Amino acid sequence: MSANLSFNNGGKSTVQTGLFINNKFQPALDGKTFGVVNPATGEEIAQVSEASAKDIDVAVKAARKAYDEVWGERTPAAQRGKLLMKLADLVEKHNDELASIESLDNGKAFSIASSFDVPSVAANLRYFGGWADKNTGQTIEVDSSADFHYTRHEPIGVCGQIIPWNFPILMFAWKIAPALATGNTVVLKTAEQTPLSALKMAELIVEAGFPPGVVNIVSGFGPVAGAAISAHMDIDKVAFTGSTLVGRNVMKAAASSNLKKVTLELGGKSPVIVFGDADLDQAVGWAAFGIYFNHGQCCCAGSRVFVEESAYDEFMQKLSAKVKQVQGMVGDAFDKNTFQGPQVSQLQFDRIMAHIESGKKDGATLVSGGARHGDKGYFIEPTIFTDVKPDAKIAQEEIFGPVLVVSKFTDEADLLKKAHDTMYGLAASVHTLNIKKGISVAHKLKAGTGINQHNQLTPQVPFGGYKASGIGREMGQYALTNYTNVKAVHLALDKQAPI
Ligand code: NAP
Ligand code: MG
């Protein structure tokens, strides 16, 4: 089964749409398929196989066999690294094709997918490929000279990975790269809205030379295929990115099955903090980028802006002008001028519009946007609310759309209280020309923090949540700890048994 895709930039691609198990595309056992939609038009572009719990079982068996027989510590770490590097090369070679598939499936601007998402995939694969033979344990000195102790960083085994639709191909890379570098095998479920770019990656995984069963990719639905992964008795670890609600369910399923290890990358309601002494033109630019990048569908989106009272009026004037500019850059993914594309689905569109209505009902002031953009697809105008009550839904809940809430603060104590007034702690940014103040506030915030920038992620630097935003870190050296068991080995050099 395959889909022939045509892109508005004149390109074409064919994607195999079966379940990818043991390096082969195969139909679901019960033959079920589901439709994939272009969010710019609402039209169906592909039918893909739909995994049931039985298919997950087949994929887990393939991953287990590969782990036991060829991968894990049976493939030298340097060779695992080499395969990841080879895959990175192939991603670069197919950059525009992968970016076009991503843009068609997810709605994001081709100019951004081709210059950010897909190059970041190659960068992550290469970064973790480099780590494969460098993730060594420690030798540990202890009190007794009769002892020698050391640790090994061993792969965990079969990893279940469940990814969302906001950065489909990049989340795919964030998940598989550290898992494979450290010697694990993978059963990965893509999001039902955006399965296509990972399926194209499957072809490149075969071409790169990964042995069958090392990476298995299933399309399907969360409550069936996702739940089967979370509860599977022969999956050793589950890594999930998505909503906090589902993250809790994944953790519960892990706890009540085999206590598989869990890492979660969940939602956010990240503050963008603008002090009166900031470069306001820059701060406005980062605030707009913070919320409108990827149409607000970023877990680290700067969805709450706090501006020091003294700068508030000038900031709002400049922000209104900036939003007009963004308004002119909403459109089809393949239009060169597009910065903000459609929301990913009718469901997400409806959720965001419901949040906008609730903002109005709760008495907030709608400063910009608030309506559908155009007459087809799932486009929403870049939106700004002010005068929002701290307990209003739009101040507390992750909207995951182009909706910004702007408020004032008086001093640092007031700011920290407001910034921390949500269950989340995923990201933040502080904007000030006083670098001491910037660092001091960054250290007090319960979130990874940008100073004079927002939404800037790079493979070398870890990313992850405080509070209800998650467990564990992705990217950077820290991500390796999510995919390894530390084994201690206690060697007696010159020791008699105690009895
Ligand atoms: P979601 O349901 O949490 O989806 C994320 C992934 O989890 C998808 O692959 C999904 O499958 C799967 N899933 C759903 N239910 C599951 C279950 N019971 N067990 C295991 N896996 C399951 O997110 P959503 O419904 O697409 O979006 C809802 C909200 O989540 C958004 O509005 C946003 O606030 C938040 N979100 C956050 C992120 C992030 O990066 N932190 C990403 C996406 C969404 P399906 O493909 O069937 O959905
Ligand atoms: Mg869902």
XYZ file of C-alpha atoms and ligand atoms in Angstrom, residues 165 192-193 222-223 243 246 347-348 351, ligand 2:
11
model
C 1.866 15.710 15.423
C -2.747 9.690 13.781
C -2.748 13.162 12.163
C -3.669 6.438 20.883
C -6.366 4.577 22.814
C -0.666 16.095 26.382
C -2.440 11.221 28.124
C -10.359 18.887 16.337
C -7.445 21.170 17.226
C -10.381 23.270 20.684
Mg -5.116 12.488 20.265
